[in-house]
Structure formats: structure tokens, C-alpha cells
């Protein structure tokens, strides 16, 4: 709160109170806080140096093998049609690997496929010895 030193009317010996807000100290405090924040923010951002392990083997030379389930008796390995009875033999031929059971098999299904048909294919792959089975889904955007 300040005092009014000049102005109209009244006795020169009476001092009236000024009810206007004095913003000068407020601006000074804000500028000091701004400077403090500008100085401390660069010190608050830290970087962590990570030594990531290098990937072994370089590029992937073999494309993944996809098993597509389109219906109960409608199976595909890549773009080649197969059946549940010949799934293991066709899958071994498509993998081109000396150890096909250690390779990853990617399986995907149409949204209209019965869940039982899908699980039948999964069980057949598991019974044939494939343990690295990955399920593929499609992102809905």
C-alpha cells in the first residue's frame, strides 16, 4: 500500500492512502524467478551414456515363414496352399533350414476363422515339435 503525495483538493498537511496496486516489486520477483529457472533447467537435463551391445549376424538373410489360417481346411504357408495333414512337411520345406524346429513360425488368422480351427493348427504345430510360435495381429487404425 502506498501513499498519495500529490493531487487535487484537500489540505497540504493531510496524506491520503493510495489503493492502487504497486506492481513493481511483483515484476522484480518474477524476473528473478525467471532467471533462476533459466539457469537451473539446463543443469536438470542429464544424459545417460549407454553402451548397447552390438547385434551379431548382421542382416536377416531368411524371410519369416507365415502360416495363414483362412478357414478350418484352408491353410497357407506363405502363398502356397497346404492342409493340416501335410502342414509339417510343407513347413519344413518352406523354412530351408537344417533345424526347422528351432526356427520361429509366425501364424496369423482371418478374423472370421472359428477359434477352434485356429487352436487346432496351433496344437498341430506344437505336436509336430515347433515350440517357437508367434502370433501375428493387424493394427486397427
mmCIF file of C-alpha atoms in Angstrom, residues 62 64-67 91 95 97 99-108 121-122 124-136:
data_model
loop_
_atom_site.group_PDB
_atom_site.id
_atom_site.type_symbol
_atom_site.label_atom_id
_atom_site.label_comp_id
_atom_site.label_asym_id
_atom_site.label_seq_id
_atom_site.Cartn_x
_atom_site.Cartn_y
_atom_site.Cartn_z
ATOM 1 C CA UNK A 62 15.878 -65.557 -44.483
ATOM 2 C CA UNK A 64 9.989 -65.226 -41.965
ATOM 3 C CA UNK A 65 7.612 -68.109 -42.627
ATOM 4 C CA UNK A 66 3.937 -67.247 -42.215
ATOM 5 C CA UNK A 67 1.201 -69.804 -41.639
ATOM 6 C CA UNK A 91 6.584 -76.096 -43.301
ATOM 7 C CA UNK A 95 11.927 -72.954 -43.970
ATOM 8 C CA UNK A 97 16.810 -74.754 -42.564
ATOM 9 C CA UNK A 99 16.991 -77.312 -37.865
ATOM 10 C CA UNK A 100 13.417 -76.241 -38.689
ATOM 11 C CA UNK A 101 12.099 -76.972 -35.193
ATOM 12 C CA UNK A 102 14.319 -74.226 -33.751
ATOM 13 C CA UNK A 103 13.051 -71.626 -36.236
ATOM 14 C CA UNK A 104 10.227 -69.222 -35.405
ATOM 15 C CA UNK A 105 6.867 -69.848 -37.043
ATOM 16 C CA UNK A 106 4.591 -66.835 -37.478
ATOM 17 C CA UNK A 107 0.901 -67.691 -37.517
ATOM 18 C CA UNK A 108 -1.990 -65.418 -38.405
ATOM 19 C CA UNK A 121 -3.489 -75.506 -36.139
ATOM 20 C CA UNK A 122 -1.601 -74.326 -33.028
ATOM 21 C CA UNK A 124 -0.754 -79.478 -34.607
ATOM 22 C CA UNK A 125 2.344 -77.274 -34.725
ATOM 23 C CA UNK A 126 3.023 -77.962 -31.041
ATOM 24 C CA UNK A 127 2.570 -81.718 -31.554
ATOM 25 C CA UNK A 128 4.974 -81.647 -34.514
ATOM 26 C CA UNK A 129 7.642 -80.133 -32.231
ATOM 27 C CA UNK A 130 7.512 -76.448 -33.107
ATOM 28 C CA UNK A 131 7.967 -74.519 -29.863
ATOM 29 C CA UNK A 132 8.760 -71.054 -31.208
ATOM 30 C CA UNK A 133 5.339 -69.960 -32.426
ATOM 31 C CA UNK A 134 4.490 -66.274 -32.702
ATOM 32 C CA UNK A 135 1.004 -64.879 -33.234
ATOM 33 C CA UNK A 136 0.598 -62.041 -35.716
#
